[in-house]
Short mmCIF file of C-alpha atoms in Angstrom, two decimals:
data_model
loop_
_atom_site.label_atom_id
_atom_site.label_comp_id
_atom_site.label_asym_id
_atom_site.label_seq_id
_atom_site.Cartn_x
_atom_site.Cartn_y
_atom_site.Cartn_z
CA MET P 1401 67.28 50.75 193.73
CA LYS P 1402 66.43 52.76 196.74
CA SER P 1403 67.15 56.04 195.45
CA TYR P 1404 64.45 55.93 192.78
CA ILE P 1405 61.85 54.81 195.20
CA GLU P 1406 62.84 58.08 197.45
CA ASN P 1407 61.98 60.37 194.51
CA ILE P 1408 58.42 58.77 194.11
CA ASN P 1409 56.59 61.90 195.78
CA LYS P 1410 53.79 60.97 197.61
CA ALA P 1411 52.15 64.37 197.35
CA PHE P 1412 51.42 63.53 193.64
CA GLU P 1413 50.21 59.90 193.85
CA SER P 1414 46.47 60.42 193.10
CA ARG P 1415 45.76 60.88 189.44
CA ILE P 1416 43.89 64.56 190.11
CA ARG P 1417 47.23 65.77 191.45
CA LEU P 1418 49.29 65.04 188.76
CA GLY P 1419 46.63 66.16 186.58
CA ILE P 1420 46.97 69.36 188.03
CA MET P 1421 50.57 69.66 188.20
CA SER P 1422 50.63 68.50 184.25
CA ILE P 1423 48.34 71.36 183.64
CA LEU P 1424 50.07 73.67 185.44
CA MET P 1425 53.95 72.66 184.17
CA VAL P 1426 53.07 73.97 180.84
CA ASN P 1427 50.72 77.07 181.54
CA ASP P 1428 51.34 80.18 182.84
CA TRP P 1429 48.06 80.78 185.35
CA VAL P 1430 44.83 78.64 184.86
CA ASP P 1431 41.82 79.45 186.44
CA PHE P 1432 39.68 77.03 188.23
CA ALA P 1433 37.19 76.56 185.58
CA THR P 1434 39.66 75.40 183.12
CA VAL P 1435 41.41 72.88 185.27
CA LYS P 1436 38.20 71.49 186.23
CA GLU P 1437 37.38 71.18 182.58
CA MET P 1438 40.17 69.42 181.40
CA LEU P 1439 40.08 66.60 184.26
CA ASP P 1440 36.26 66.44 184.43
CA ILE P 1441 35.95 66.45 188.04
CA THR P 1442 33.70 68.23 190.70
CA ASP P 1443 34.82 71.51 192.67
CA GLY P 1444 34.69 70.17 195.73
CA ASN P 1445 37.10 67.47 194.67
CA LEU P 1446 39.70 70.07 192.94
CA ALA P 1447 39.68 72.25 195.80
CA SER P 1448 40.55 69.70 198.20
CA HIS P 1449 43.24 68.61 196.01
CA ILE P 1450 44.66 72.19 195.25
CA THR P 1451 44.44 73.00 198.90
CA ALA P 1452 46.83 70.00 199.58
CA LEU P 1453 49.23 71.03 196.75
CA GLU P 1454 48.91 74.75 198.32
CA LYS P 1455 49.75 73.83 201.76
CA LEU P 1456 52.85 71.96 200.15
CA GLU P 1457 53.71 75.03 198.64
CA TYR P 1458 53.80 73.56 194.86
CA VAL P 1459 50.89 75.56 193.87
CA GLU P 1460 50.56 79.33 193.93
CA VAL P 1461 46.97 80.81 194.30
CA ARG P 1462 46.11 84.26 193.08
CA LYS P 1463 42.49 85.56 193.59
CA GLN P 1464 41.02 88.51 191.68
CA PHE P 1465 37.70 89.90 190.48
CA VAL P 1466 36.95 90.03 186.96
CA GLY P 1467 33.93 92.80 187.01
CA LYS P 1468 32.13 91.42 189.91
CA LYS P 1469 32.94 87.55 189.95
CA PRO P 1470 35.63 86.28 191.50
CA ASN P 1471 38.22 84.48 189.50
CA THR P 1472 40.85 82.30 191.08
CA THR P 1473 44.14 81.35 189.21
CA TYR P 1474 46.81 78.68 189.65
CA ALA P 1475 50.70 78.60 188.63
CA ALA P 1476 53.19 76.05 189.57
CA THR P 1477 55.51 77.24 192.07
CA SER P 1478 59.39 76.84 191.33
CA ALA P 1479 59.48 74.17 194.10
CA GLY P 1480 56.04 72.48 192.63
CA LYS P 1481 57.84 72.20 189.21
CA LYS P 1482 61.29 70.67 190.52
CA SER P 1483 59.37 67.95 192.35
CA PHE P 1484 57.19 66.96 189.59
CA VAL P 1485 60.10 66.66 187.65
CA ASP P 1486 61.70 64.66 190.06
CA HIS P 1487 58.77 62.58 190.26
CA LEU P 1488 58.74 61.84 186.64
CA ASN P 1489 61.99 60.89 186.38
CA ALA P 1490 61.59 58.53 189.09
CA LEU P 1491 58.40 57.18 187.50
CA GLU P 1492 60.62 56.37 183.93
CA SER P 1493 63.50 55.08 186.15
CA ILE P 1494 61.33 52.31 187.23
CA ILE P 1495 59.90 51.45 184.10
CA LYS P 1496 63.32 51.74 182.65
CA LYS P 1497 64.80 49.14 185.40
CA THR P 1498 61.89 46.68 184.74
CA THR P 1499 62.55 46.13 181.62
CA MET M 1038 55.05 44.45 185.32
CA GLU M 1039 51.40 45.31 186.14
CA GLU M 1040 53.31 48.15 187.89
CA LYS M 1041 55.09 49.16 185.07
CA ASN M 1042 52.01 49.41 183.05
CA GLN M 1043 50.48 51.50 185.51
CA HIS M 1044 53.23 54.12 185.46
CA LEU M 1045 53.65 54.07 181.57
CA GLU M 1046 50.01 54.88 181.76
CA THR M 1047 50.48 57.65 184.19
CA LEU M 1048 53.12 59.09 182.00
CA THR M 1049 51.01 59.00 179.00
CA GLU M 1050 47.90 60.59 180.62
CA ILE M 1051 50.55 63.58 181.97
CA ARG M 1052 51.76 63.88 178.42
CA SER M 1053 48.08 64.36 176.87
CA LEU M 1054 47.01 66.69 179.53
CA MET M 1055 50.14 69.03 179.13
CA GLU M 1056 49.22 68.82 175.09
CA LYS M 1057 45.77 69.34 175.60
CA SER M 1058 45.82 72.24 178.00
CA SER M 1059 48.34 74.28 176.42
CA ARG M 1060 47.38 73.74 173.02
CA PHE M 1061 44.49 73.54 170.36
CA ILE M 1062 44.38 70.20 169.07
CA SER M 1063 41.13 70.26 167.43
CA LEU M 1064 42.40 71.91 164.32
CA SER M 1065 40.90 69.93 161.56
CA GLY M 1066 42.54 68.76 158.68
CA LEU M 1067 39.38 69.15 156.39
CA SER M 1068 39.09 72.70 157.37
CA GLY M 1069 42.58 73.18 155.58
CA ILE M 1070 41.36 70.71 152.84
CA CYS M 1071 38.01 73.19 152.22
CA ALA M 1072 40.16 76.43 152.65
CA GLY M 1073 42.05 75.33 149.93
CA ILE M 1074 39.48 74.23 147.38
CA PHE M 1075 37.51 77.59 147.91
CA ALA M 1076 41.09 79.53 147.44
CA LEU M 1077 41.54 77.62 143.97
CA ILE M 1078 38.01 78.49 143.06
CA GLY M 1079 38.43 81.96 143.81
CA ALA M 1080 42.00 82.12 142.34
CA TYR M 1081 40.15 80.20 138.86
CA ALA M 1082 37.58 83.31 139.04
CA ALA M 1083 39.84 85.59 139.02
CA SER M 1084 41.87 84.45 135.80
CA VAL M 1085 38.48 84.02 134.21
CA TYR M 1086 38.05 87.70 135.09
CA LEU M 1087 41.42 88.97 133.81
CA ALA M 1088 41.28 86.47 130.72
CA ILE M 1089 44.29 84.85 131.38
CA ASP M 1090 45.70 80.96 131.83
CA PRO M 1091 45.45 79.84 135.48
CA VAL M 1092 48.67 77.96 135.11
CA LEU M 1093 50.51 78.99 131.86
CA GLY M 1094 48.72 82.09 130.79
CA ASP M 1095 50.59 84.94 129.55
CA TYR M 1096 50.96 87.14 132.51
CA SER M 1097 52.51 90.12 130.75
CA ALA M 1098 49.25 91.12 129.68
CA TYR M 1099 48.75 92.13 133.31
CA ASP M 1100 51.36 94.67 134.31
CA GLY M 1101 49.21 95.97 137.40
CA THR M 1102 48.00 98.88 135.69
CA SER M 1103 46.84 97.95 132.44
CA TYR M 1104 44.55 95.12 131.54
CA SER M 1105 43.94 93.60 128.22
CA SER M 1106 40.79 91.67 129.66
CA PRO M 1107 37.23 92.71 128.27
CA ASN M 1108 35.86 91.97 131.36
CA VAL M 1109 37.59 94.89 133.28
CA ARG M 1110 35.80 97.83 132.23
CA SER M 1111 37.40 100.16 134.59
CA VAL M 1112 39.64 100.47 137.92
CA SER M 1113 36.47 100.66 140.27
CA ASP M 1114 34.91 97.70 138.73
CA PHE M 1115 38.58 95.72 139.02
CA TYR M 1116 38.24 96.40 142.47
CA THR M 1117 34.76 95.53 143.13
CA PHE M 1118 35.20 92.51 141.64
CA PHE M 1119 38.47 91.50 143.63
CA PHE M 1120 37.28 92.76 146.94
CA THR M 1121 34.01 90.56 146.36
CA ASP M 1122 35.78 87.46 145.03
CA ALA M 1123 38.36 87.56 148.23
CA PHE M 1124 35.47 88.15 150.61
CA LEU M 1125 33.43 85.24 149.44
CA VAL M 1126 36.69 82.69 149.58
CA LEU M 1127 37.11 83.85 153.14
CA PHE M 1128 33.48 83.64 154.25
CA PHE M 1129 32.89 80.05 152.55
CA ALA M 1130 36.62 78.81 153.82
CA LEU M 1131 35.90 80.35 157.43
CA ALA M 1132 32.26 78.59 157.27
CA PHE M 1133 33.37 75.26 156.16
CA GLY M 1134 36.33 75.61 158.36
CA SER M 1135 34.86 76.20 161.34
CA TYR M 1136 32.28 73.38 161.14
CA PHE M 1137 34.91 70.69 160.90
CA THR M 1138 36.85 72.09 163.69
CA ILE M 1139 33.73 72.64 165.62
CA ARG M 1140 33.09 68.91 165.03
CA LYS M 1141 36.61 67.68 166.11
CA ALA M 1142 36.47 69.68 169.34
CA LYS M 1143 33.17 67.91 170.29
CA LYS M 1144 35.06 64.82 169.51
CA ASN M 1145 38.13 65.71 171.55
CA ASN M 1146 35.89 66.81 174.34
CA GLN M 1147 37.63 70.28 174.18
CA SER M 1148 35.93 73.72 174.05
CA ILE M 1149 36.04 75.74 171.01
CA TRP M 1150 36.02 78.83 172.66
CA GLY M 1151 38.52 78.01 175.73
CA ALA M 1152 42.09 79.50 177.00
CA THR M 1153 43.63 77.61 174.06
CA SER M 1154 41.85 78.62 171.01
CA LYS M 1155 41.75 81.96 172.17
CA ARG M 1156 45.29 81.93 172.66
CA LEU M 1157 45.83 80.61 169.16
CA LEU M 1158 43.56 83.23 167.68
CA ALA M 1159 45.39 86.16 169.39
CA ASN M 1160 48.94 84.78 168.06
CA LEU M 1161 47.24 84.11 164.58
CA MET M 1162 45.73 87.48 164.32
CA ILE M 1163 48.08 90.03 165.32
CA PRO M 1164 50.62 88.93 162.31
CA LEU M 1165 47.94 88.62 159.90
CA ALA M 1166 46.08 91.85 160.72
CA THR M 1167 49.62 93.74 160.63
CA GLY M 1168 49.90 92.09 156.93
CA GLY M 1169 46.32 92.76 155.98
CA ILE M 1170 46.72 96.66 156.66
CA PHE M 1171 50.08 96.64 155.17
CA CYS M 1172 48.81 94.97 151.81
CA LEU M 1173 45.76 97.95 151.84
CA ILE M 1174 48.95 100.06 151.87
CA LEU M 1175 50.51 98.47 149.24
CA LEU M 1176 47.17 98.97 147.59
CA ASN M 1177 46.96 103.00 147.73
CA HIS M 1178 50.71 103.22 146.34
CA GLY M 1179 49.71 101.44 143.63
CA LEU M 1180 52.21 98.27 144.23
CA ILE M 1181 49.27 95.84 142.88
CA ASP M 1182 52.10 92.96 141.92
CA LEU M 1183 53.41 92.74 145.66
CA ILE M 1184 50.23 92.22 147.09
CA ALA M 1185 49.69 88.53 146.62
CA PRO M 1186 53.41 88.02 147.66
CA CYS M 1187 53.09 89.95 150.94
CA THR M 1188 49.54 87.91 151.67
CA LEU M 1189 51.54 84.53 151.08
CA ILE M 1190 54.36 86.26 153.44
CA PHE M 1191 52.19 87.41 156.31
CA TYR M 1192 50.22 84.35 156.31
CA GLY M 1193 53.33 82.13 156.63
CA LEU M 1194 54.63 84.21 159.49
CA SER M 1195 50.97 84.32 161.23
CA LEU M 1196 50.95 80.67 161.15
CA LEU M 1197 54.41 80.11 162.34
CA ASN M 1198 53.74 82.14 165.27
CA ALA M 1199 50.23 80.41 165.88
CA SER M 1200 51.79 76.84 165.59
CA LYS M 1201 53.10 77.25 169.32
CA TYR M 1202 49.67 76.91 170.22
CA THR M 1203 47.94 74.08 167.98
CA LEU M 1204 49.03 70.97 166.06
CA ASN M 1205 52.91 71.21 165.28
CA ASP M 1206 52.34 70.86 161.84
CA ILE M 1207 51.36 74.15 161.00
CA ARG M 1208 54.83 75.47 161.55
CA TYR M 1209 55.83 73.80 158.29
CA LEU M 1210 53.01 75.27 156.46
CA GLY M 1211 53.84 78.75 157.70
CA ILE M 1212 57.61 78.20 156.50
CA SER M 1213 56.27 76.55 152.81
CA GLU M 1214 54.20 79.70 152.59
CA ILE M 1215 56.76 82.38 153.48
CA VAL M 1216 58.89 80.41 150.92
CA LEU M 1217 56.55 80.72 148.30
CA GLY M 1218 56.01 84.19 149.24
CA LEU M 1219 59.74 85.43 148.84
CA ILE M 1220 59.98 83.49 145.22
CA ALA M 1221 56.44 85.43 144.64
CA SER M 1222 58.07 88.66 145.17
CA TYR M 1223 60.84 88.32 143.27
CA TYR M 1224 59.08 86.89 139.97
CA THR M 1225 56.36 89.57 140.34
CA GLY M 1226 53.24 89.18 137.93
CA TYR M 1227 52.53 85.50 138.53
CA GLY M 1228 50.82 86.73 141.74
CA LEU M 1229 47.35 84.63 141.07
CA LEU M 1230 49.45 81.52 140.21
CA PHE M 1231 51.66 81.72 143.37
CA TRP M 1232 48.58 82.75 145.31
CA GLY M 1233 46.77 79.69 144.24
CA VAL M 1234 49.66 76.98 144.63
CA GLY M 1235 50.16 78.85 148.42
CA PHE M 1236 46.76 79.23 149.53
CA GLY M 1237 45.05 76.40 147.38
CA LEU M 1238 47.58 73.55 146.81
CA LEU M 1239 49.64 73.81 150.03
CA HIS M 1240 46.25 73.96 152.23
CA ILE M 1241 44.82 70.95 150.51
CA VAL M 1242 48.46 69.07 150.90
CA TYR M 1243 48.77 70.00 154.55
CA GLY M 1244 45.25 69.37 155.36
CA SER M 1245 45.08 66.27 154.16
CA VAL M 1246 48.42 65.49 155.50
CA MET M 1247 47.17 66.13 159.12
CA TYR M 1248 43.47 64.45 158.36
CA PHE M 1249 45.17 61.02 157.76
CA LYS M 1250 47.78 61.76 160.56
CA TYR M 1251 45.50 62.44 163.50
CA GLU M 1252 41.51 61.89 162.24
CA LYS M 1253 41.74 58.29 160.37
#
């Protein structure tokens, strides 16, 4: 039982972080506005959660200019993808255990 | 038990976000039904113009170069009719199709002109435009019999390609169109009939299936 809990990743405990990772798992590079629209949250809220994931090196950030507008896009790193999958598997095991 | 439900809910939410962010799920079945109805009207108009029975008609009178219909006065008259007919079908199918899809996108809270819809359109348009140009080349070479089968085959391939970015049912519609196109290219001369089945009937069938599956 203990091994399952070990894989529950604290970094993904918030719904917003789970949301960010879900989107980045299935897309290559996604811009700030798209993530924001998908999750329906404020700029500040999203920025702080993304920064947290970036610090853990789960998310990679790329800043570019489209014309004169700055455009920031995000992608999940391979470490981020792996941790996220482990986290999901752990959640699934817990569900199966309790049935 | 409480905790278990919470985890289940989380997993469901993750699944839906993955789906929603990578696929354009707002394609409405009603759009397909509309496209099918207009295609059937267009095909019927063409059969009246060529004076052949839409289903059991004698297609041998129609061999691609000579037309027995009194409505066909000249070759340019023939082209004008078919381009107008095709344009009207396309226009009405797109207009009504967009209406239902925009309506569904609003309901789903998915933006109609976002990353997912752009990706869907780009992947649909590349094979479709290739097919369109190829059919114009066939026309230029006078291979009129092969045009209807080619539109079906290329449309099928376009759908197959686009299906990765929208509802998965589109994939089976694409495969059906390809099969029908191949049969039609063997039995040439029945272009209009196959075209009516492919663009009319199949759209209506798949549109209804998708409507009852996702929107009811």
